[in-house]
Amino acid sequence: MASQAEKQAQPFADIFDEDEAEKSFLLSKPTCLIILGKPGSGKKTLARKLARIWKCIFIEALEVIQANIHEETEYGIKCQELLFRGQSISEELVTEMILKKIESPEVAHFGYVLSGFPSLSEEYMTVPQQIEKIKNLKLKPDFLINIKCPDYDLCQRISGQRQHPDSGQVYQRNQWDPKIIEKHKKEKEQYEEENEDDDEEQEEEEVNVVKDPVMMSEILHQLVQRPEDFLENAEERVGTYKDILLHPLEDLMAEQDCRYLIELDGNQQPDDLFVNKADVTSDKNYICCYCCFTKQDELFRVLSSYKLIAHRYRWRRSRWGRACPVALKEGEIVMGNPDLAVSFLGKMYMLSSPEALKTFMLNPRPYLLPPMPLPPCKVLVFGPPFSGRTTICNLIADKYKGKV
């Protein structure tokens, strides 16, 4: 420990070690969340909003299936073959895709928001097995968010949902029922008369509600009720949830640190739930932003005084310079292209190809952690025949982890 005299000798020394702070961040675990609640309580809506604003990866069964089909992965091809044959995708295949996504490089960097797992279906794994799988994840959930809603209110809300066949958009009763729409309209008109000095924002919101296309008669008559939204089916789903999932989930939540267990009122609007959640998670480990630029000089000229990370901290070049971090990791020195520049933690990185850019943006951590940047050392050993060139090469390669 430094003595008091040594401390006074350097009164202006900066105790903040930037390299150590950056290394600590790169080694840190990304924040992960799981959304829990009864069927139809709004888990997917809240999870999607959280994932969008906090730059997490949204993981949900339907989302994962569509992504695999779009990317034509091995799982996606299997799903397509099953769907073309008119068969349903097995629970085992869906679970494998979800777990595979959780182990992906982008999730290892950004974290995830998981919805719909554990599931009601016990075709492949029982509920206790699914919960045990969650507990054994390499990236364990940091926050559990439980949306609570009384059974009666939830069933009434589900039974009031209608879907537009062409777009697939689902509308709540207050968006399509003419009686409720008219009632809300009268209440707003009365409120306007009593409060003539309302803010412009409130007026804009009211205009948006009136202009909602679902209120138009040509759309109203097209809305249909899905079989799963019938009142008796909704009550059955909620009952099944309480019989199968509720008690295991209560045990899981009881084991969670109460500081990281968040319970929300399911009778609130999704936007209100989102605001509450955003307030709670303001201590999130990090927020990542990637910015792409066209020319290096313009890049630094613009950023030198624009959107500073913190007071007195300006955007800078990284210690990699113009060398591509991905190429360096692979043992090659390749100069990056300014058109493929990204910013991360206040520093600029130049990537050498679109593939390297995509790989780096999915998860930059493996390319930035020490001992990187480590320029590859290339040694040429030459000499007359039988002088021991091969032996020397093998010894050098073994010592410095190189290739002959």
Short mmCIF file of C-alpha atoms in Angstrom, two decimals:
data_model
loop_
_atom_site.label_atom_id
_atom_site.label_comp_id
_atom_site.label_asym_id
_atom_site.label_seq_id
_atom_site.Cartn_x
_atom_site.Cartn_y
_atom_site.Cartn_z
CA MET A 1 0.00 0.00 0.00
CA ALA A 2 1.37 3.42 -0.92
CA SER A 3 2.37 5.67 1.95
CA GLN A 4 0.69 9.02 2.62
CA ALA A 5 3.82 10.82 1.40
CA GLU A 6 3.74 8.94 -1.93
CA LYS A 7 0.08 9.82 -2.39
CA GLN A 8 0.76 13.52 -1.76
CA ALA A 9 3.71 13.42 -4.15
CA GLN A 10 1.31 12.75 -7.07
CA PRO A 11 -1.76 14.89 -6.26
CA PHE A 12 -2.92 14.99 -9.89
CA ALA A 13 -2.51 11.28 -10.69
CA ASP A 14 -5.56 9.70 -12.24
CA ILE A 15 -6.57 6.66 -10.17
CA PHE A 16 -8.83 5.50 -13.00
CA ASP A 17 -7.07 2.77 -14.96
CA GLU A 18 -8.83 2.77 -18.32
CA ASP A 19 -7.28 -0.49 -19.50
CA GLU A 20 -8.35 -2.31 -16.34
CA ALA A 21 -11.85 -0.85 -16.57
CA GLU A 22 -12.19 -1.94 -20.20
CA LYS A 23 -10.88 -5.42 -19.38
CA SER A 24 -13.31 -5.67 -16.46
CA PHE A 25 -16.19 -4.78 -18.76
CA LEU A 26 -15.16 -7.26 -21.44
CA LEU A 27 -14.99 -10.02 -18.83
CA SER A 28 -18.30 -9.04 -17.23
CA LYS A 29 -21.49 -11.02 -17.67
CA PRO A 30 -24.25 -9.35 -19.74
CA THR A 31 -27.56 -8.72 -18.03
CA CYS A 32 -30.14 -11.47 -18.68
CA LEU A 33 -33.86 -11.40 -17.91
CA ILE A 34 -36.75 -13.87 -17.85
CA ILE A 35 -40.37 -12.74 -18.14
CA LEU A 36 -42.89 -14.90 -16.24
CA GLY A 37 -46.68 -14.77 -16.03
CA LYS A 38 -49.95 -16.43 -16.92
CA PRO A 39 -50.90 -17.08 -20.57
CA GLY A 40 -51.99 -13.84 -22.23
CA SER A 41 -50.60 -11.58 -19.49
CA GLY A 42 -48.38 -9.68 -21.96
CA LYS A 43 -45.02 -11.44 -21.47
CA LYS A 44 -44.06 -11.35 -25.13
CA THR A 45 -45.04 -7.69 -25.60
CA LEU A 46 -43.02 -6.56 -22.57
CA ALA A 47 -40.04 -8.77 -23.50
CA ARG A 48 -39.92 -7.40 -27.05
CA LYS A 49 -39.99 -3.79 -25.81
CA LEU A 50 -37.27 -4.45 -23.23
CA ALA A 51 -35.07 -6.19 -25.77
CA ARG A 52 -35.44 -3.32 -28.24
CA ILE A 53 -34.58 -0.51 -25.82
CA TRP A 54 -31.87 -2.31 -23.81
CA LYS A 55 -30.19 -3.87 -26.88
CA CYS A 56 -30.71 -7.41 -25.55
CA ILE A 57 -31.53 -10.43 -27.69
CA PHE A 58 -35.23 -11.32 -27.58
CA ILE A 59 -35.65 -15.08 -27.27
CA GLU A 60 -39.07 -16.69 -27.68
CA ALA A 61 -40.21 -19.90 -29.39
CA LEU A 62 -41.90 -18.36 -32.45
CA GLU A 63 -39.16 -15.75 -32.85
CA VAL A 64 -36.43 -18.43 -32.76
CA ILE A 65 -38.27 -20.66 -35.26
CA GLN A 66 -38.74 -17.80 -37.73
CA ALA A 67 -35.09 -16.70 -37.37
CA ASN A 68 -33.79 -20.23 -38.05
CA ILE A 69 -36.04 -20.62 -41.10
CA HIS A 70 -34.98 -17.22 -42.45
CA GLU A 71 -31.26 -17.97 -41.94
CA GLU A 72 -31.72 -21.48 -43.39
CA THR A 73 -29.88 -23.15 -40.52
CA GLU A 74 -29.96 -26.90 -39.94
CA TYR A 75 -32.80 -26.41 -37.47
CA GLY A 76 -34.60 -24.09 -39.89
CA ILE A 77 -34.48 -26.65 -42.70
CA LYS A 78 -35.95 -29.29 -40.35
CA CYS A 79 -38.75 -26.91 -39.35
CA GLN A 80 -39.56 -26.14 -42.99
CA GLU A 81 -39.72 -29.82 -43.88
CA LEU A 82 -42.13 -30.48 -40.99
CA LEU A 83 -44.33 -27.52 -41.91
CA PHE A 84 -44.42 -28.48 -45.59
CA ARG A 85 -45.65 -31.94 -44.55
CA GLY A 86 -48.37 -30.34 -42.44
CA GLN A 87 -46.80 -31.50 -39.18
CA SER A 88 -46.17 -29.46 -36.05
CA ILE A 89 -42.65 -28.65 -34.83
CA SER A 90 -41.78 -30.90 -31.90
CA GLU A 91 -41.21 -29.48 -28.43
CA GLU A 92 -37.75 -31.07 -28.41
CA LEU A 93 -36.69 -29.19 -31.55
CA VAL A 94 -38.04 -25.87 -30.22
CA THR A 95 -36.22 -26.32 -26.88
CA GLU A 96 -32.96 -27.15 -28.66
CA MET A 97 -33.24 -24.00 -30.77
CA ILE A 98 -33.92 -21.83 -27.70
CA LEU A 99 -30.95 -23.26 -25.79
CA LYS A 100 -28.74 -22.94 -28.88
CA LYS A 101 -29.70 -19.28 -29.19
CA ILE A 102 -28.88 -18.65 -25.52
CA GLU A 103 -25.38 -20.04 -26.17
CA SER A 104 -24.83 -17.91 -29.31
CA PRO A 105 -22.01 -15.30 -29.52
CA GLU A 106 -24.38 -12.32 -29.73
CA VAL A 107 -26.20 -13.38 -26.56
CA ALA A 108 -22.85 -13.82 -24.79
CA HIS A 109 -22.24 -10.13 -25.47
CA PHE A 110 -25.65 -8.45 -25.36
CA GLY A 111 -27.55 -10.73 -22.96
CA TYR A 112 -31.10 -11.95 -23.47
CA VAL A 113 -34.74 -11.40 -22.60
CA LEU A 114 -36.39 -14.82 -22.45
CA SER A 115 -40.16 -15.28 -22.71
CA GLY A 116 -42.31 -18.42 -22.81
CA PHE A 117 -39.77 -20.71 -21.15
CA PRO A 118 -40.45 -22.80 -19.11
CA SER A 119 -43.50 -23.75 -21.14
CA LEU A 120 -46.76 -25.48 -20.26
CA SER A 121 -45.99 -28.34 -22.62
CA GLU A 122 -44.29 -31.31 -20.98
CA GLU A 123 -43.97 -33.29 -24.20
CA TYR A 124 -40.17 -33.18 -24.13
CA MET A 125 -39.18 -31.96 -20.65
CA THR A 126 -41.18 -31.70 -17.44
CA VAL A 127 -41.54 -28.29 -15.81
CA PRO A 128 -39.01 -29.11 -13.03
CA GLN A 129 -36.54 -30.23 -15.71
CA GLN A 130 -37.04 -26.99 -17.64
CA ILE A 131 -36.47 -24.94 -14.48
CA GLU A 132 -33.38 -26.97 -13.68
CA LYS A 133 -32.15 -26.24 -17.20
CA ILE A 134 -32.58 -22.50 -16.52
CA LYS A 135 -30.62 -22.78 -13.27
CA ASN A 136 -27.76 -24.55 -15.07
CA LEU A 137 -27.47 -22.07 -17.93
CA LYS A 138 -24.00 -20.64 -18.50
CA LEU A 139 -25.65 -17.22 -18.63
CA LYS A 140 -28.04 -17.41 -15.69
CA PRO A 141 -30.91 -14.88 -15.53
CA ASP A 142 -30.14 -11.82 -13.41
CA PHE A 143 -33.72 -10.52 -13.20
CA LEU A 144 -37.00 -12.40 -12.91
CA ILE A 145 -40.00 -10.29 -13.94
CA ASN A 146 -43.37 -11.70 -12.91
CA ILE A 147 -46.52 -10.19 -14.43
CA LYS A 148 -49.41 -10.75 -12.01
CA CYS A 149 -53.05 -10.50 -13.07
CA PRO A 150 -56.31 -11.80 -11.50
CA ASP A 151 -57.81 -14.79 -13.34
CA TYR A 152 -61.12 -13.08 -14.11
CA ASP A 153 -59.54 -9.91 -15.53
CA LEU A 154 -57.08 -11.95 -17.60
CA CYS A 155 -59.76 -14.26 -19.08
CA GLN A 156 -61.97 -11.30 -19.94
CA ARG A 157 -59.08 -9.59 -21.67
CA ILE A 158 -58.13 -12.71 -23.64
CA SER A 159 -61.71 -13.38 -24.71
CA GLY A 160 -61.97 -9.78 -25.91
CA GLN A 161 -59.07 -10.13 -28.36
CA ARG A 162 -59.69 -10.12 -32.10
CA GLN A 163 -57.28 -10.79 -34.94
CA HIS A 164 -57.06 -9.30 -38.41
CA PRO A 165 -56.68 -12.31 -40.79
CA ASP A 166 -54.54 -10.55 -43.39
CA SER A 167 -52.00 -8.77 -41.16
CA GLY A 168 -52.16 -11.13 -38.17
CA GLN A 169 -52.40 -8.08 -35.88
CA VAL A 170 -54.23 -8.74 -32.60
CA TYR A 171 -56.48 -6.01 -31.18
CA GLN A 172 -57.83 -5.63 -27.65
CA ARG A 173 -61.51 -4.99 -26.96
CA ASN A 174 -60.96 -1.27 -26.32
CA GLN A 175 -59.51 -1.00 -29.85
CA TRP A 176 -62.34 -2.62 -31.80
CA ASP A 177 -65.55 -2.49 -29.70
CA PRO A 178 -67.61 0.53 -30.98
CA LYS A 179 -69.34 0.98 -27.60
CA ILE A 180 -66.07 1.26 -25.69
CA ILE A 181 -64.53 3.47 -28.39
CA GLU A 182 -67.50 5.82 -28.26
CA LYS A 183 -67.40 5.86 -24.47
CA HIS A 184 -63.70 6.76 -24.46
CA LYS A 185 -64.32 9.43 -27.08
CA LYS A 186 -66.99 11.08 -24.92
CA GLU A 187 -64.76 10.92 -21.86
CA LYS A 188 -61.95 12.62 -23.78
CA GLU A 189 -64.25 15.34 -25.09
CA GLN A 190 -65.47 15.98 -21.56
CA TYR A 191 -61.92 16.05 -20.30
CA GLU A 192 -60.96 18.53 -23.04
CA GLU A 193 -63.76 20.86 -22.00
CA GLU A 194 -62.67 20.74 -18.37
CA ASN A 195 -58.97 21.08 -19.18
CA GLU A 196 -58.60 23.41 -22.14
CA ASP A 197 -54.94 24.10 -21.32
CA ASP A 198 -53.68 20.54 -21.84
CA ASP A 199 -50.18 19.90 -23.12
CA GLU A 200 -49.64 19.44 -26.86
CA GLU A 201 -48.39 15.89 -26.22
CA GLN A 202 -51.76 14.86 -24.80
CA GLU A 203 -53.54 16.39 -27.79
CA GLU A 204 -51.29 14.49 -30.19
CA GLU A 205 -52.02 11.21 -28.38
CA GLU A 206 -55.76 11.83 -28.70
CA VAL A 207 -55.41 12.51 -32.43
CA ASN A 208 -53.47 9.29 -32.85
CA VAL A 209 -56.22 7.30 -31.13
CA VAL A 210 -58.89 8.79 -33.39
CA LYS A 211 -56.83 8.02 -36.48
CA ASP A 212 -56.27 4.39 -35.47
CA PRO A 213 -57.22 2.38 -38.61
CA VAL A 214 -58.86 -0.36 -36.57
CA MET A 215 -61.71 2.05 -35.83
CA MET A 216 -62.59 2.22 -39.50
CA SER A 217 -65.64 0.19 -40.46
CA GLU A 218 -63.90 -1.64 -43.33
CA ILE A 219 -61.46 -3.23 -40.86
CA LEU A 220 -63.86 -3.82 -37.99
CA HIS A 221 -65.99 -6.37 -39.85
CA GLN A 222 -62.87 -8.36 -40.84
CA LEU A 223 -61.72 -9.07 -37.29
CA VAL A 224 -62.17 -12.65 -36.07
CA GLN A 225 -61.84 -14.43 -32.74
CA ARG A 226 -59.23 -17.15 -32.52
CA PRO A 227 -60.25 -20.49 -30.94
CA GLU A 228 -57.70 -20.09 -28.14
CA ASP A 229 -59.32 -16.76 -27.22
CA PHE A 230 -62.75 -18.25 -26.50
CA LEU A 231 -63.61 -17.66 -22.84
CA GLU A 232 -63.78 -21.36 -21.93
CA ASN A 233 -60.43 -22.05 -23.63
CA ALA A 234 -58.79 -19.07 -21.90
CA GLU A 235 -60.07 -20.29 -18.52
CA GLU A 236 -58.72 -23.77 -19.27
CA ARG A 237 -55.27 -22.42 -20.17
CA VAL A 238 -55.08 -20.34 -17.00
CA GLY A 239 -56.20 -23.35 -14.95
CA THR A 240 -53.55 -25.55 -16.56
CA TYR A 241 -50.91 -22.93 -15.80
CA LYS A 242 -51.90 -22.86 -12.13
CA ASP A 243 -51.88 -26.67 -11.91
CA ILE A 244 -48.58 -27.28 -13.71
CA LEU A 245 -46.39 -24.16 -13.70
CA LEU A 246 -47.39 -21.91 -10.82
CA HIS A 247 -45.89 -23.79 -7.86
CA PRO A 248 -42.51 -24.60 -9.50
CA LEU A 249 -42.21 -20.97 -10.60
CA GLU A 250 -43.05 -19.76 -7.09
CA ASP A 251 -40.21 -21.94 -5.78
CA LEU A 252 -37.87 -20.46 -8.41
CA MET A 253 -38.86 -16.91 -7.45
CA ALA A 254 -38.46 -17.72 -3.75
CA GLU A 255 -34.82 -18.66 -4.42
CA GLN A 256 -34.19 -15.40 -6.30
CA ASP A 257 -32.65 -12.42 -4.51
CA CYS A 258 -35.61 -10.12 -3.77
CA ARG A 259 -33.66 -7.16 -5.20
CA TYR A 260 -33.74 -8.85 -8.62
CA LEU A 261 -37.32 -10.11 -8.51
CA ILE A 262 -39.76 -7.64 -10.04
CA GLU A 263 -43.53 -8.09 -9.89
CA LEU A 264 -45.74 -6.02 -12.19
CA ASP A 265 -49.47 -5.39 -12.39
CA GLY A 266 -50.81 -7.20 -15.46
CA ASN A 267 -53.87 -4.90 -15.63
CA GLN A 268 -51.64 -2.03 -16.72
CA GLN A 269 -51.02 -1.22 -20.35
CA PRO A 270 -47.83 -2.72 -21.87
CA ASP A 271 -46.30 0.77 -22.22
CA ASP A 272 -46.87 1.44 -18.51
CA LEU A 273 -45.27 -1.90 -17.60
CA PHE A 274 -42.34 -1.00 -19.79
CA VAL A 275 -41.86 2.38 -18.08
CA ASN A 276 -41.83 0.73 -14.66
CA LYS A 277 -39.30 -1.84 -15.82
CA ALA A 278 -37.11 0.79 -17.42
CA ASP A 279 -36.96 2.67 -14.12
CA VAL A 280 -35.95 -0.44 -12.20
CA THR A 281 -33.20 -1.56 -14.56
CA SER A 282 -31.51 1.82 -14.87
CA ASP A 283 -28.48 0.18 -13.21
CA LYS A 284 -27.97 -2.15 -16.16
CA ASN A 285 -24.33 -3.18 -16.57
CA TYR A 286 -23.86 -1.45 -19.89
CA ILE A 287 -25.48 -0.01 -22.96
CA CYS A 288 -23.75 -0.83 -26.26
CA CYS A 289 -24.00 1.40 -29.32
CA TYR A 290 -22.51 0.71 -32.72
CA CYS A 291 -22.06 3.50 -35.23
CA CYS A 292 -20.93 3.03 -38.83
CA PHE A 293 -19.09 5.70 -40.76
CA THR A 294 -17.88 6.24 -44.29
CA LYS A 295 -14.52 7.98 -44.00
CA GLN A 296 -11.97 7.90 -41.20
CA ASP A 297 -11.07 11.61 -41.18
CA GLU A 298 -14.68 12.70 -41.26
CA LEU A 299 -15.43 10.20 -38.51
CA PHE A 300 -13.01 11.72 -36.00
CA ARG A 301 -13.77 15.29 -36.97
CA VAL A 302 -17.47 14.81 -36.34
CA LEU A 303 -17.18 12.73 -33.18
CA SER A 304 -14.46 14.80 -31.54
CA SER A 305 -17.11 17.17 -30.16
CA TYR A 306 -20.35 15.26 -30.69
CA LYS A 307 -22.08 12.97 -28.17
CA LEU A 308 -19.14 12.70 -25.83
CA ILE A 309 -19.14 9.59 -23.65
CA ALA A 310 -18.46 11.67 -20.54
CA HIS A 311 -17.04 15.05 -19.62
CA ARG A 312 -13.46 15.42 -20.94
CA TYR A 313 -13.60 12.02 -22.68
CA ARG A 314 -13.46 12.29 -26.45
CA TRP A 315 -13.72 9.62 -29.12
CA ARG A 316 -10.32 8.08 -29.86
CA ARG A 317 -8.57 5.57 -32.06
CA SER A 318 -8.09 2.19 -30.49
CA ARG A 319 -4.69 0.62 -29.83
CA TRP A 320 -5.40 -1.59 -32.88
CA GLY A 321 -5.00 1.46 -35.11
CA ARG A 322 -6.21 0.53 -38.59
CA ALA A 323 -5.48 -3.18 -38.14
CA CYS A 324 -8.55 -5.44 -38.21
CA PRO A 325 -9.08 -7.06 -34.75
CA VAL A 326 -10.73 -10.15 -36.27
CA ALA A 327 -7.82 -10.74 -38.66
CA LEU A 328 -5.29 -10.28 -35.82
CA LYS A 329 -7.08 -12.92 -33.78
CA GLU A 330 -6.74 -15.30 -36.75
CA GLY A 331 -3.00 -14.59 -37.02
CA GLU A 332 -2.99 -12.14 -39.94
CA ILE A 333 -2.19 -8.44 -40.18
CA VAL A 334 -4.85 -6.90 -42.44
CA MET A 335 -5.55 -3.17 -42.56
CA GLY A 336 -9.19 -2.30 -41.98
CA ASN A 337 -11.47 -0.41 -44.32
CA PRO A 338 -12.72 3.01 -43.04
CA ASP A 339 -16.06 2.22 -44.68
CA LEU A 340 -16.34 -0.71 -42.25
CA ALA A 341 -15.63 1.27 -39.07
CA VAL A 342 -17.53 0.78 -35.81
CA SER A 343 -17.35 2.47 -32.43
CA PHE A 344 -17.27 0.54 -29.18
CA LEU A 345 -16.59 1.87 -25.67
CA GLY A 346 -15.55 5.21 -27.12
CA LYS A 347 -12.92 3.83 -29.50
CA MET A 348 -12.83 3.22 -33.24
CA TYR A 349 -12.20 -0.15 -34.84
CA MET A 350 -11.62 -0.75 -38.56
CA LEU A 351 -12.76 -4.10 -39.95
CA SER A 352 -11.31 -5.64 -43.10
CA SER A 353 -14.41 -7.26 -44.62
CA PRO A 354 -18.21 -7.39 -44.23
CA GLU A 355 -17.85 -10.88 -42.72
CA ALA A 356 -15.35 -9.59 -40.14
CA LEU A 357 -17.66 -6.66 -39.40
CA LYS A 358 -20.63 -8.97 -38.80
CA THR A 359 -18.56 -11.28 -36.58
CA PHE A 360 -17.17 -8.37 -34.56
CA MET A 361 -20.58 -6.77 -34.03
CA LEU A 362 -22.13 -10.03 -32.83
CA ASN A 363 -19.58 -10.25 -30.01
CA PRO A 364 -16.43 -8.08 -29.93
CA ARG A 365 -15.15 -9.45 -26.60
CA PRO A 366 -12.97 -12.35 -27.87
CA TYR A 367 -11.09 -9.95 -30.18
CA LEU A 368 -10.40 -7.27 -27.55
CA LEU A 369 -9.50 -9.23 -24.42
CA PRO A 370 -5.76 -9.55 -23.58
CA PRO A 371 -3.36 -10.61 -24.97
CA MET A 372 -4.98 -8.93 -27.98
CA PRO A 373 -3.84 -6.98 -29.92
CA LEU A 374 -1.05 -9.47 -30.49
CA PRO A 375 0.57 -8.99 -33.89
CA PRO A 376 1.52 -12.37 -35.37
CA CYS A 377 5.25 -13.07 -35.45
CA LYS A 378 6.48 -14.82 -38.58
CA VAL A 379 9.93 -16.46 -38.49
CA LEU A 380 11.89 -17.81 -41.44
CA VAL A 381 14.44 -20.54 -40.55
CA PHE A 382 16.95 -21.39 -43.27
CA GLY A 383 20.26 -23.28 -43.53
CA PRO A 384 22.00 -26.09 -45.37
CA PRO A 385 20.43 -29.57 -45.64
CA PHE A 386 20.38 -31.64 -42.42
CA SER A 387 21.33 -28.63 -40.31
CA GLY A 388 18.32 -29.02 -38.00
CA ARG A 389 15.88 -26.55 -39.59
CA THR A 390 12.82 -28.78 -38.98
CA THR A 391 13.80 -29.42 -35.36
CA ILE A 392 14.31 -25.70 -34.67
CA CYS A 393 10.98 -24.85 -36.35
CA ASN A 394 9.09 -27.39 -34.26
CA LEU A 395 10.72 -26.16 -31.03
CA ILE A 396 9.91 -22.53 -31.81
CA ALA A 397 6.32 -23.39 -32.75
CA ASP A 398 5.87 -25.40 -29.57
CA LYS A 399 7.31 -22.64 -27.38
CA TYR A 400 5.26 -19.78 -28.88
CA LYS A 401 2.12 -21.71 -29.92
CA GLY A 402 2.78 -21.18 -33.61
CA LYS A 403 2.40 -23.20 -36.78
CA VAL A 404 5.20 -24.67 -38.90
#
